Structures are given as structure tokens and as C-alpha cells.
PDB file of C-alpha atoms in Angstrom:
ATOM      1  CA  ASP R   8     -56.014 -59.328  -4.889  1.00 61.00           C
ATOM      2  CA  ALA R   9     -53.471 -61.301  -7.145  1.00 63.00           C
ATOM      3  CA  LYS R  10     -50.748 -59.049  -9.120  1.00 86.00           C
ATOM      4  CA  THR R  11     -50.865 -59.468 -12.711  1.00 93.00           C
ATOM      5  CA  THR R  12     -47.817 -58.712 -15.400  1.00 95.00           C
ATOM      6  CA  GLN R  13     -48.592 -57.558 -19.001  1.00 96.00           C
ATOM      7  CA  PRO R  14     -46.140 -56.868 -21.741  1.00 97.00           C
ATOM      8  CA  PRO R  15     -45.986 -52.869 -21.588  1.00 96.00           C
ATOM      9  CA  SER R  16     -46.897 -52.896 -25.212  1.00 97.00           C
ATOM     10  CA  MET R  17     -47.705 -54.748 -28.525  1.00 97.00           C
ATOM     11  CA  ASP R  18     -48.052 -53.994 -31.989  1.00 97.00           C
ATOM     12  CA  CYS R  19     -50.551 -55.758 -34.326  1.00 96.00           C
ATOM     13  CA  ALA R  20     -51.466 -55.630 -38.181  1.00 97.00           C
ATOM     14  CA  GLU R  21     -55.056 -54.440 -38.934  1.00 97.00           C
ATOM     15  CA  GLY R  22     -57.296 -57.617 -39.495  1.00 96.00           C
ATOM     16  CA  ARG R  23     -55.261 -59.781 -37.909  1.00 96.00           C
ATOM     17  CA  ALA R  24     -55.660 -61.272 -34.493  1.00 97.00           C
ATOM     18  CA  ALA R  25     -54.466 -59.675 -31.617  1.00 97.00           C
ATOM     19  CA  ASN R  26     -53.157 -61.817 -28.573  1.00 98.00           C
ATOM     20  CA  LEU R  27     -52.557 -60.042 -25.330  1.00 98.00           C
ATOM     21  CA  PRO R  28     -50.998 -61.978 -22.223  1.00 97.00           C
ATOM     22  CA  CYS R  29     -51.562 -61.332 -18.768  1.00 97.00           C
ATOM     23  CA  ASN R  30     -49.737 -63.759 -16.090  1.00 96.00           C
ATOM     24  CA  HIS R  31     -51.543 -64.140 -12.731  1.00 94.00           C
ATOM     25  CA  SER R  32     -49.166 -67.024 -11.015  1.00 93.00           C
ATOM     26  CA  THR R  33     -50.380 -66.218  -7.493  1.00 90.00           C
ATOM     27  CA  ILE R  34     -54.187 -65.830  -8.488  1.00 90.00           C
ATOM     28  CA  SER R  35     -56.169 -67.529  -5.788  1.00 85.00           C
ATOM     29  CA  GLY R  36     -59.053 -69.919  -6.805  1.00 83.00           C
ATOM     30  CA  ASN R  37     -62.234 -67.385  -5.950  1.00 82.00           C
ATOM     31  CA  GLU R  38     -60.700 -64.830  -7.966  1.00 86.00           C
ATOM     32  CA  TYR R  39     -61.567 -63.873 -11.671  1.00 89.00           C
ATOM     33  CA  VAL R  40     -59.944 -62.615 -14.543  1.00 91.00           C
ATOM     34  CA  TYR R  41     -61.275 -59.199 -15.954  1.00 92.00           C
ATOM     35  CA  TRP R  42     -60.388 -57.163 -18.843  1.00 95.00           C
ATOM     36  CA  TYR R  43     -60.859 -53.382 -19.436  1.00 96.00           C
ATOM     37  CA  ARG R  44     -59.588 -51.344 -22.129  1.00 97.00           C
ATOM     38  CA  GLN R  45     -58.939 -47.670 -22.037  1.00 96.00           C
ATOM     39  CA  ILE R  46     -59.094 -45.889 -25.641  1.00 95.00           C
ATOM     40  CA  HIS R  47     -57.396 -42.444 -25.670  1.00 90.00           C
ATOM     41  CA  SER R  48     -59.433 -39.750 -24.003  1.00 86.00           C
ATOM     42  CA  GLN R  49     -62.076 -41.956 -22.614  1.00 93.00           C
ATOM     43  CA  GLY R  50     -62.654 -44.043 -19.505  1.00 95.00           C
ATOM     44  CA  PRO R  51     -61.955 -47.475 -19.222  1.00 96.00           C
ATOM     45  CA  GLN R  52     -64.188 -49.774 -20.763  1.00 96.00           C
ATOM     46  CA  TYR R  53     -64.842 -53.500 -19.930  1.00 94.00           C
ATOM     47  CA  ILE R  54     -64.330 -56.077 -22.296  1.00 96.00           C
ATOM     48  CA  ILE R  55     -64.733 -59.641 -20.645  1.00 94.00           C
ATOM     49  CA  HIS R  56     -64.354 -61.660 -17.669  1.00 91.00           C
ATOM     50  CA  GLY R  57     -63.835 -65.163 -16.759  1.00 91.00           C
ATOM     51  CA  LEU R  58     -62.958 -67.623 -13.522  1.00 90.00           C
ATOM     52  CA  LYS R  59     -61.502 -70.940 -15.329  1.00 90.00           C
ATOM     53  CA  ASN R  60     -63.527 -71.658 -18.595  1.00 85.00           C
ATOM     54  CA  ASN R  61     -62.785 -70.060 -21.661  1.00 93.00           C
ATOM     55  CA  GLU R  62     -65.063 -67.052 -22.457  1.00 95.00           C
ATOM     56  CA  THR R  63     -66.105 -65.222 -25.736  1.00 96.00           C
ATOM     57  CA  ASN R  64     -68.625 -62.122 -26.341  1.00 95.00           C
ATOM     58  CA  GLU R  65     -69.063 -59.689 -28.990  1.00 94.00           C
ATOM     59  CA  MET R  66     -65.795 -57.802 -28.292  1.00 94.00           C
ATOM     60  CA  ALA R  67     -63.216 -60.757 -27.773  1.00 97.00           C
ATOM     61  CA  SER R  68     -62.534 -64.137 -26.287  1.00 97.00           C
ATOM     62  CA  LEU R  69     -60.699 -65.074 -22.850  1.00 97.00           C
ATOM     63  CA  ILE R  70     -58.586 -68.084 -22.833  1.00 97.00           C
ATOM     64  CA  ILE R  71     -57.287 -68.703 -19.539  1.00 96.00           C
ATOM     65  CA  THR R  72     -54.959 -71.803 -18.668  1.00 95.00           C
ATOM     66  CA  GLU R  73     -56.038 -74.995 -16.968  1.00 94.00           C
ATOM     67  CA  ASP R  74     -53.706 -73.692 -13.792  1.00 94.00           C
ATOM     68  CA  ARG R  75     -55.299 -70.682 -14.001  1.00 94.00           C
ATOM     69  CA  LYS R  76     -51.903 -68.632 -13.814  1.00 95.00           C
ATOM     70  CA  SER R  77     -52.245 -66.961 -17.119  1.00 96.00           C
ATOM     71  CA  SER R  78     -54.592 -66.217 -19.753  1.00 97.00           C
ATOM     72  CA  THR R  79     -54.882 -64.254 -22.937  1.00 97.00           C
ATOM     73  CA  LEU R  80     -57.551 -62.101 -24.619  1.00 98.00           C
ATOM     74  CA  ILE R  81     -57.831 -62.229 -28.101  1.00 98.00           C
ATOM     75  CA  LEU R  82     -59.420 -59.899 -30.422  1.00 97.00           C
ATOM     76  CA  PRO R  83     -60.134 -61.758 -33.356  1.00 96.00           C
ATOM     77  CA  HIS R  84     -60.090 -59.340 -36.217  1.00 95.00           C
ATOM     78  CA  ALA R  85     -58.164 -56.110 -34.886  1.00 96.00           C
ATOM     79  CA  THR R  86     -59.371 -52.411 -36.195  1.00 97.00           C
ATOM     80  CA  LEU R  87     -57.657 -49.349 -35.993  1.00 97.00           C
ATOM     81  CA  ARG R  88     -59.794 -48.583 -33.308  1.00 95.00           C
ATOM     82  CA  ASP R  89     -58.535 -50.981 -31.144  1.00 97.00           C
ATOM     83  CA  THR R  90     -55.886 -49.305 -30.162  1.00 97.00           C
ATOM     84  CA  ALA R  91     -55.707 -48.680 -26.727  1.00 97.00           C
ATOM     85  CA  VAL R  92     -54.241 -49.839 -23.281  1.00 96.00           C
ATOM     86  CA  TYR R  93     -55.550 -52.866 -22.160  1.00 98.00           C
ATOM     87  CA  TYR R  94     -55.517 -54.120 -18.374  1.00 96.00           C
ATOM     88  CA  CYS R  95     -55.814 -57.495 -17.268  1.00 95.00           C
ATOM     89  CA  ILE R  96     -57.319 -57.402 -13.339  1.00 91.00           C
ATOM     90  CA  VAL R  97     -57.454 -60.333 -10.903  1.00 88.00           C
ATOM     91  CA  ASN R  98     -60.605 -59.574  -8.419  1.00 81.00           C
ATOM     92  CA  ASN R  99     -62.579 -61.247  -5.995  1.00 68.00           C
ATOM     93  CA  ASN R 100     -64.708 -58.327  -4.672  1.00 64.00           C
ATOM     94  CA  ALA R 101     -66.833 -55.612  -5.948  1.00 54.00           C
ATOM     95  CA  GLY R 102     -65.671 -53.128  -8.505  1.00 53.00           C
ATOM     96  CA  ASN R 103     -63.919 -51.024  -5.675  1.00 55.00           C
ATOM     97  CA  MET R 104     -60.769 -53.633  -5.895  1.00 64.00           C
ATOM     98  CA  LEU R 105     -60.441 -52.818  -9.250  1.00 82.00           C
ATOM     99  CA  THR R 106     -56.874 -52.475  -9.229  1.00 85.00           C
ATOM    100  CA  PHE R 107     -55.574 -51.378 -12.825  1.00 89.00           C
ATOM    101  CA  GLY R 108     -51.406 -51.997 -13.202  1.00 88.00           C
ATOM    102  CA  GLY R 109     -49.841 -50.537 -16.327  1.00 91.00           C
ATOM    103  CA  GLY R 110     -51.472 -52.346 -18.668  1.00 95.00           C
ATOM    104  CA  THR R 111     -50.271 -53.302 -22.451  1.00 97.00           C
ATOM    105  CA  ARG R 112     -50.270 -50.529 -25.046  1.00 97.00           C
ATOM    106  CA  LEU R 113     -51.698 -52.554 -28.080  1.00 98.00           C
ATOM    107  CA  MET R 114     -51.110 -50.097 -31.095  1.00 97.00           C
ATOM    108  CA  VAL R 115     -52.852 -51.353 -34.148  1.00 97.00           C
ATOM    109  CA  LYS R 116     -51.166 -50.790 -37.784  1.00 96.00           C
ATOM    110  CA  PRO R 117     -52.986 -50.343 -41.168  1.00 95.00           C
TER     111      PRO R 117
ATOM    112  CA  GLU C  52     -79.399 -45.405 -22.569  1.00 64.00           C
ATOM    113  CA  ALA C  53     -77.323 -42.749 -21.360  1.00 80.00           C
ATOM    114  CA  GLY C  54     -73.851 -43.501 -20.103  1.00 94.00           C
ATOM    115  CA  VAL C  55     -72.015 -41.969 -16.873  1.00 97.00           C
ATOM    116  CA  THR C  56     -71.564 -38.200 -17.382  1.00 97.00           C
ATOM    117  CA  GLN C  57     -68.891 -36.332 -16.185  1.00 98.00           C
ATOM    118  CA  PHE C  58     -68.857 -32.321 -15.825  1.00 97.00           C
ATOM    119  CA  PRO C  59     -66.678 -30.237 -16.384  1.00 97.00           C
ATOM    120  CA  SER C  60     -64.358 -31.994 -18.666  1.00 96.00           C
ATOM    121  CA  HIS C  61     -61.644 -30.145 -18.083  1.00 97.00           C
ATOM    122  CA  SER C  62     -61.160 -27.701 -14.961  1.00 97.00           C
ATOM    123  CA  VAL C  63     -57.860 -25.340 -14.323  1.00 97.00           C
ATOM    124  CA  ILE C  64     -57.545 -23.718 -11.223  1.00 97.00           C
ATOM    125  CA  GLU C  65     -55.096 -22.101  -9.010  1.00 97.00           C
ATOM    126  CA  LYS C  66     -53.459 -23.671  -6.147  1.00 97.00           C
ATOM    127  CA  GLY C  67     -55.266 -23.253  -2.836  1.00 97.00           C
ATOM    128  CA  GLN C  68     -58.719 -22.953  -5.114  1.00 97.00           C
ATOM    129  CA  THR C  69     -61.840 -25.227  -4.510  1.00 97.00           C
ATOM    130  CA  VAL C  70     -62.884 -27.158  -7.656  1.00 97.00           C
ATOM    131  CA  THR C  71     -66.098 -29.719  -7.612  1.00 98.00           C
ATOM    132  CA  LEU C  72     -66.592 -32.427  -9.995  1.00 98.00           C
ATOM    133  CA  ARG C  73     -69.749 -34.145 -10.883  1.00 98.00           C
ATOM    134  CA  CYS C  74     -70.888 -37.629 -11.871  1.00 98.00           C
ATOM    135  CA  ASP C  75     -73.948 -38.371 -13.040  1.00 97.00           C
ATOM    136  CA  PRO C  76     -74.314 -42.499 -13.099  1.00 96.00           C
ATOM    137  CA  ILE C  77     -76.314 -44.801 -15.503  1.00 95.00           C
ATOM    138  CA  SER C  78     -80.115 -44.705 -14.283  1.00 93.00           C
ATOM    139  CA  GLY C  79     -81.035 -47.568 -11.906  1.00 91.00           C
ATOM    140  CA  HIS C  80     -77.051 -47.761 -10.958  1.00 92.00           C
ATOM    141  CA  ASP C  81     -76.753 -48.032  -7.258  1.00 90.00           C
ATOM    142  CA  ASN C  82     -73.054 -48.366  -6.991  1.00 91.00           C
ATOM    143  CA  LEU C  83     -70.848 -45.200  -7.663  1.00 94.00           C
ATOM    144  CA  TYR C  84     -67.330 -44.909  -8.111  1.00 94.00           C
ATOM    145  CA  TRP C  85     -64.282 -42.644  -8.188  1.00 96.00           C
ATOM    146  CA  TYR C  86     -60.941 -43.407  -9.548  1.00 96.00           C
ATOM    147  CA  ARG C  87     -58.463 -40.987 -10.518  1.00 96.00           C
ATOM    148  CA  ARG C  88     -55.017 -41.169 -12.506  1.00 95.00           C
ATOM    149  CA  VAL C  89     -52.478 -38.575 -11.495  1.00 93.00           C
ATOM    150  CA  MET C  90     -49.665 -37.846 -14.102  1.00 85.00           C
ATOM    151  CA  GLY C  91     -47.593 -40.693 -14.869  1.00 81.00           C
ATOM    152  CA  LYS C  92     -49.164 -43.195 -12.515  1.00 90.00           C
ATOM    153  CA  GLU C  93     -51.549 -46.052 -12.613  1.00 92.00           C
ATOM    154  CA  ILE C  94     -55.493 -45.355 -12.182  1.00 93.00           C
ATOM    155  CA  LYS C  95     -56.046 -45.642  -8.483  1.00 93.00           C
ATOM    156  CA  PHE C  96     -59.555 -46.045  -6.381  1.00 92.00           C
ATOM    157  CA  LEU C  97     -60.990 -43.576  -4.719  1.00 95.00           C
ATOM    158  CA  LEU C  98     -64.100 -44.507  -3.095  1.00 93.00           C
ATOM    159  CA  HIS C  99     -67.221 -46.351  -3.252  1.00 92.00           C
ATOM    160  CA  PHE C 100     -70.961 -45.565  -2.851  1.00 93.00           C
ATOM    161  CA  VAL C 101     -73.755 -47.800  -2.527  1.00 91.00           C
ATOM    162  CA  LYS C 102     -76.732 -45.746  -2.961  1.00 92.00           C
ATOM    163  CA  GLU C 103     -76.105 -42.438  -0.666  1.00 94.00           C
ATOM    164  CA  SER C 104     -73.678 -44.322   1.433  1.00 93.00           C
ATOM    165  CA  LYS C 105     -69.899 -44.527   1.600  1.00 93.00           C
ATOM    166  CA  GLN C 106     -68.625 -48.353   1.149  1.00 89.00           C
ATOM    167  CA  ASP C 107     -65.513 -47.859   1.065  1.00 89.00           C
ATOM    168  CA  GLU C 108     -63.329 -44.553   1.170  1.00 91.00           C
ATOM    169  CA  SER C 109     -60.056 -46.133   1.601  1.00 90.00           C
ATOM    170  CA  GLY C 110     -58.603 -44.741  -1.432  1.00 92.00           C
ATOM    171  CA  MET C 111     -59.101 -40.907  -0.664  1.00 94.00           C
ATOM    172  CA  PRO C 112     -55.589 -39.529  -0.466  1.00 92.00           C
ATOM    173  CA  ASN C 113     -56.647 -37.070   2.304  1.00 92.00           C
ATOM    174  CA  ASN C 114     -58.995 -34.598   4.133  1.00 94.00           C
ATOM    175  CA  ARG C 115     -58.888 -32.350   1.369  1.00 96.00           C
ATOM    176  CA  PHE C 116     -61.275 -34.595  -0.575  1.00 97.00           C
ATOM    177  CA  LEU C 117     -64.859 -34.814   0.333  1.00 97.00           C
ATOM    178  CA  ALA C 118     -66.975 -36.966  -1.906  1.00 97.00           C
ATOM    179  CA  GLU C 119     -70.953 -36.703  -1.371  1.00 97.00           C
ATOM    180  CA  ARG C 120     -74.265 -38.342  -3.087  1.00 96.00           C
ATOM    181  CA  THR C 121     -77.086 -37.025  -1.783  1.00 86.00           C
ATOM    182  CA  GLY C 122     -80.036 -38.879  -2.634  1.00 88.00           C
ATOM    183  CA  GLY C 123     -78.050 -41.667  -4.244  1.00 85.00           C
ATOM    184  CA  THR C 124     -78.121 -40.245  -7.550  1.00 93.00           C
ATOM    185  CA  TYR C 125     -75.255 -37.948  -8.597  1.00 96.00           C
ATOM    186  CA  SER C 126     -72.111 -37.442  -6.723  1.00 98.00           C
ATOM    187  CA  THR C 127     -69.733 -34.647  -6.382  1.00 98.00           C
ATOM    188  CA  LEU C 128     -66.094 -34.838  -5.612  1.00 98.00           C
ATOM    189  CA  LYS C 129     -64.906 -31.643  -4.044  1.00 98.00           C
ATOM    190  CA  VAL C 130     -61.031 -30.511  -3.649  1.00 97.00           C
ATOM    191  CA  GLN C 131     -60.578 -28.037  -1.291  1.00 96.00           C
ATOM    192  CA  PRO C 132     -57.860 -26.581  -1.177  1.00 96.00           C
ATOM    193  CA  ALA C 133     -56.416 -27.967  -4.224  1.00 97.00           C
ATOM    194  CA  GLU C 134     -52.745 -28.726  -4.501  1.00 96.00           C
ATOM    195  CA  LEU C 135     -50.371 -29.280  -7.617  1.00 96.00           C
ATOM    196  CA  GLU C 136     -50.213 -32.811  -6.770  1.00 95.00           C
ATOM    197  CA  ASP C 137     -54.023 -33.052  -7.094  1.00 96.00           C
ATOM    198  CA  SER C 138     -53.685 -32.675 -11.030  1.00 97.00           C
ATOM    199  CA  GLY C 139     -54.756 -35.631 -13.129  1.00 96.00           C
ATOM    200  CA  VAL C 140     -57.645 -37.143 -14.389  1.00 97.00           C
ATOM    201  CA  TYR C 141     -60.527 -38.237 -12.219  1.00 98.00           C
ATOM    202  CA  PHE C 142     -63.002 -41.082 -13.429  1.00 97.00           C
ATOM    203  CA  CYS C 143     -66.353 -42.062 -12.023  1.00 97.00           C
ATOM    204  CA  ALA C 144     -67.793 -44.958 -12.748  1.00 95.00           C
ATOM    205  CA  SER C 145     -70.891 -46.894 -11.830  1.00 94.00           C
ATOM    206  CA  SER C 146     -72.516 -50.423 -12.027  1.00 90.00           C
ATOM    207  CA  LYS C 147     -75.949 -51.974 -10.822  1.00 86.00           C
ATOM    208  CA  LEU C 148     -75.853 -53.742  -7.286  1.00 63.00           C
ATOM    209  CA  THR C 149     -75.239 -57.297  -8.458  1.00 65.00           C
ATOM    210  CA  GLY C 150     -72.152 -58.155  -6.733  1.00 64.00           C
ATOM    211  CA  PRO C 151     -69.266 -59.980  -7.901  1.00 65.00           C
ATOM    212  CA  PRO C 152     -68.389 -61.905 -10.554  1.00 73.00           C
ATOM    213  CA  ASP C 153     -70.886 -60.389 -12.880  1.00 72.00           C
ATOM    214  CA  GLU C 154     -70.469 -56.713 -11.886  1.00 80.00           C
ATOM    215  CA  LYS C 155     -69.338 -54.498 -14.837  1.00 86.00           C
ATOM    216  CA  LEU C 156     -68.345 -51.064 -14.335  1.00 90.00           C
ATOM    217  CA  PHE C 157     -69.035 -48.510 -16.591  1.00 93.00           C
ATOM    218  CA  PHE C 158     -67.184 -45.294 -16.676  1.00 96.00           C
ATOM    219  CA  GLY C 159     -67.492 -41.922 -17.853  1.00 97.00           C
ATOM    220  CA  SER C 160     -65.153 -40.055 -19.696  1.00 96.00           C
ATOM    221  CA  GLY C 161     -63.399 -38.162 -16.615  1.00 97.00           C
ATOM    222  CA  THR C 162     -62.535 -34.849 -15.548  1.00 98.00           C
ATOM    223  CA  GLN C 163     -59.077 -33.584 -16.604  1.00 97.00           C
ATOM    224  CA  LEU C 164     -57.759 -31.588 -13.738  1.00 97.00           C
ATOM    225  CA  SER C 165     -54.833 -29.009 -14.152  1.00 97.00           C
ATOM    226  CA  VAL C 166     -53.621 -27.185 -10.849  1.00 97.00           C
ATOM    227  CA  LEU C 167     -51.276 -24.514 -11.264  1.00 96.00           C
TER     228      LEU C 167
END
């Protein structure tokens, strides 16, 4: 599976959009981009995934560049409860191949 | 719908003792996974069950770890004998057997294991 690179930490003001970048320059054509997050003292939580088209659900939007070498997770109106570590994962297999890197620690501030 | 349940939430044992962790997946989920995060490290895959069968146990660190899923429902992960380096948080996750790409893992809150 392709490796991902994420900034170790980011801050965001409450109510503003949080844009979390991820680089996956070695992604192959059949690999999907998944985002999970881990809120303190909880297990990881699925957010969204995509292949090449932009995706949106009730939690977030995922923007994947045309060359698929990078993506951005967007939380449109961040709240304090969105403070968590966000993991970008590329995967072409079942969940056994989820490789959690270091992730981005997002701090949403009042 | 009940989520993935793990028991106990915390366990403190001495080196050399045995500990058994339990995971109850979401009802109807055939896939069950164990992951762990040891101190200061990233979350790592341990193994994957499909129903009662071990699909992939390539992440199991050594033969002190034994996972079972009799009857394809709940799973146990036994560590015997426990060593100091086994301390960490053990997560269980489950999913429906839908395969990629739409498989979503649902994680439990984990068991914090401390080996003294």
C-alpha cells in the first residue's frame, strides 16, 4: 500500500473550515483514499473514502487531486468535538491492510 | 444498534501473568480485526477473522499471543505470559463482509493493558 504524509498537527478556530492535507504520491490506480479519526480515549472512527472523484457525506468532504497524488479532508464547520487525530490511509484491500501512520493532530480552539 | 464492545476497558497485570481480552463485534459483522498501539508507536494490525476463520494473522507479534473466535461471534485475545512490551491499547474492529472498497471498520474503545 502507498505511504501517506500528513502534517503532525494543525489548529483550527471553532466554526471555521478545517482543511487537512495528505500526500500520497506513490498511490496506484486501484488504491482508495480513506480517512479515519481517533478522538481521545476512543477507537478510530471511519469518516470518508474515495477513489478519484470528490466525495461528501454528513461528516466531511474529500477532495482528491486529478493526479491522485494528494487529497484534502474538509470539515466545513469545525467544532470542539472534532479535536482528534486524523489518519489518511490508502488501501486496495480489506481492512486488514489499514496502515495507520502518525496522522494529523487537529486542535479546534474556541 | 450496539457498537463494538471490548472488555475490560483497563487491565493491570504483572509480567508473566496471563490476560484475556474480549471483543464483541456488531451483530451480523463477519469480519473481526484486532489492532494495537503500544506506547509511542502507531496503531498496528494484528489479525483478521472472517467468521471463525483466521484470514490473516501476519501482524501477531509472537506465539505468546493467541486469538480465537469460536462460533464466529465474539473473539478473545490471550497474552500468555505477558511481557512489559505488551503494554498498550488493544483495539477490536468489525465490518460486514462487503470487501473493498466500501468496507468500513467500526472500532471499539479499546482495552488499555498495563504490564508491570
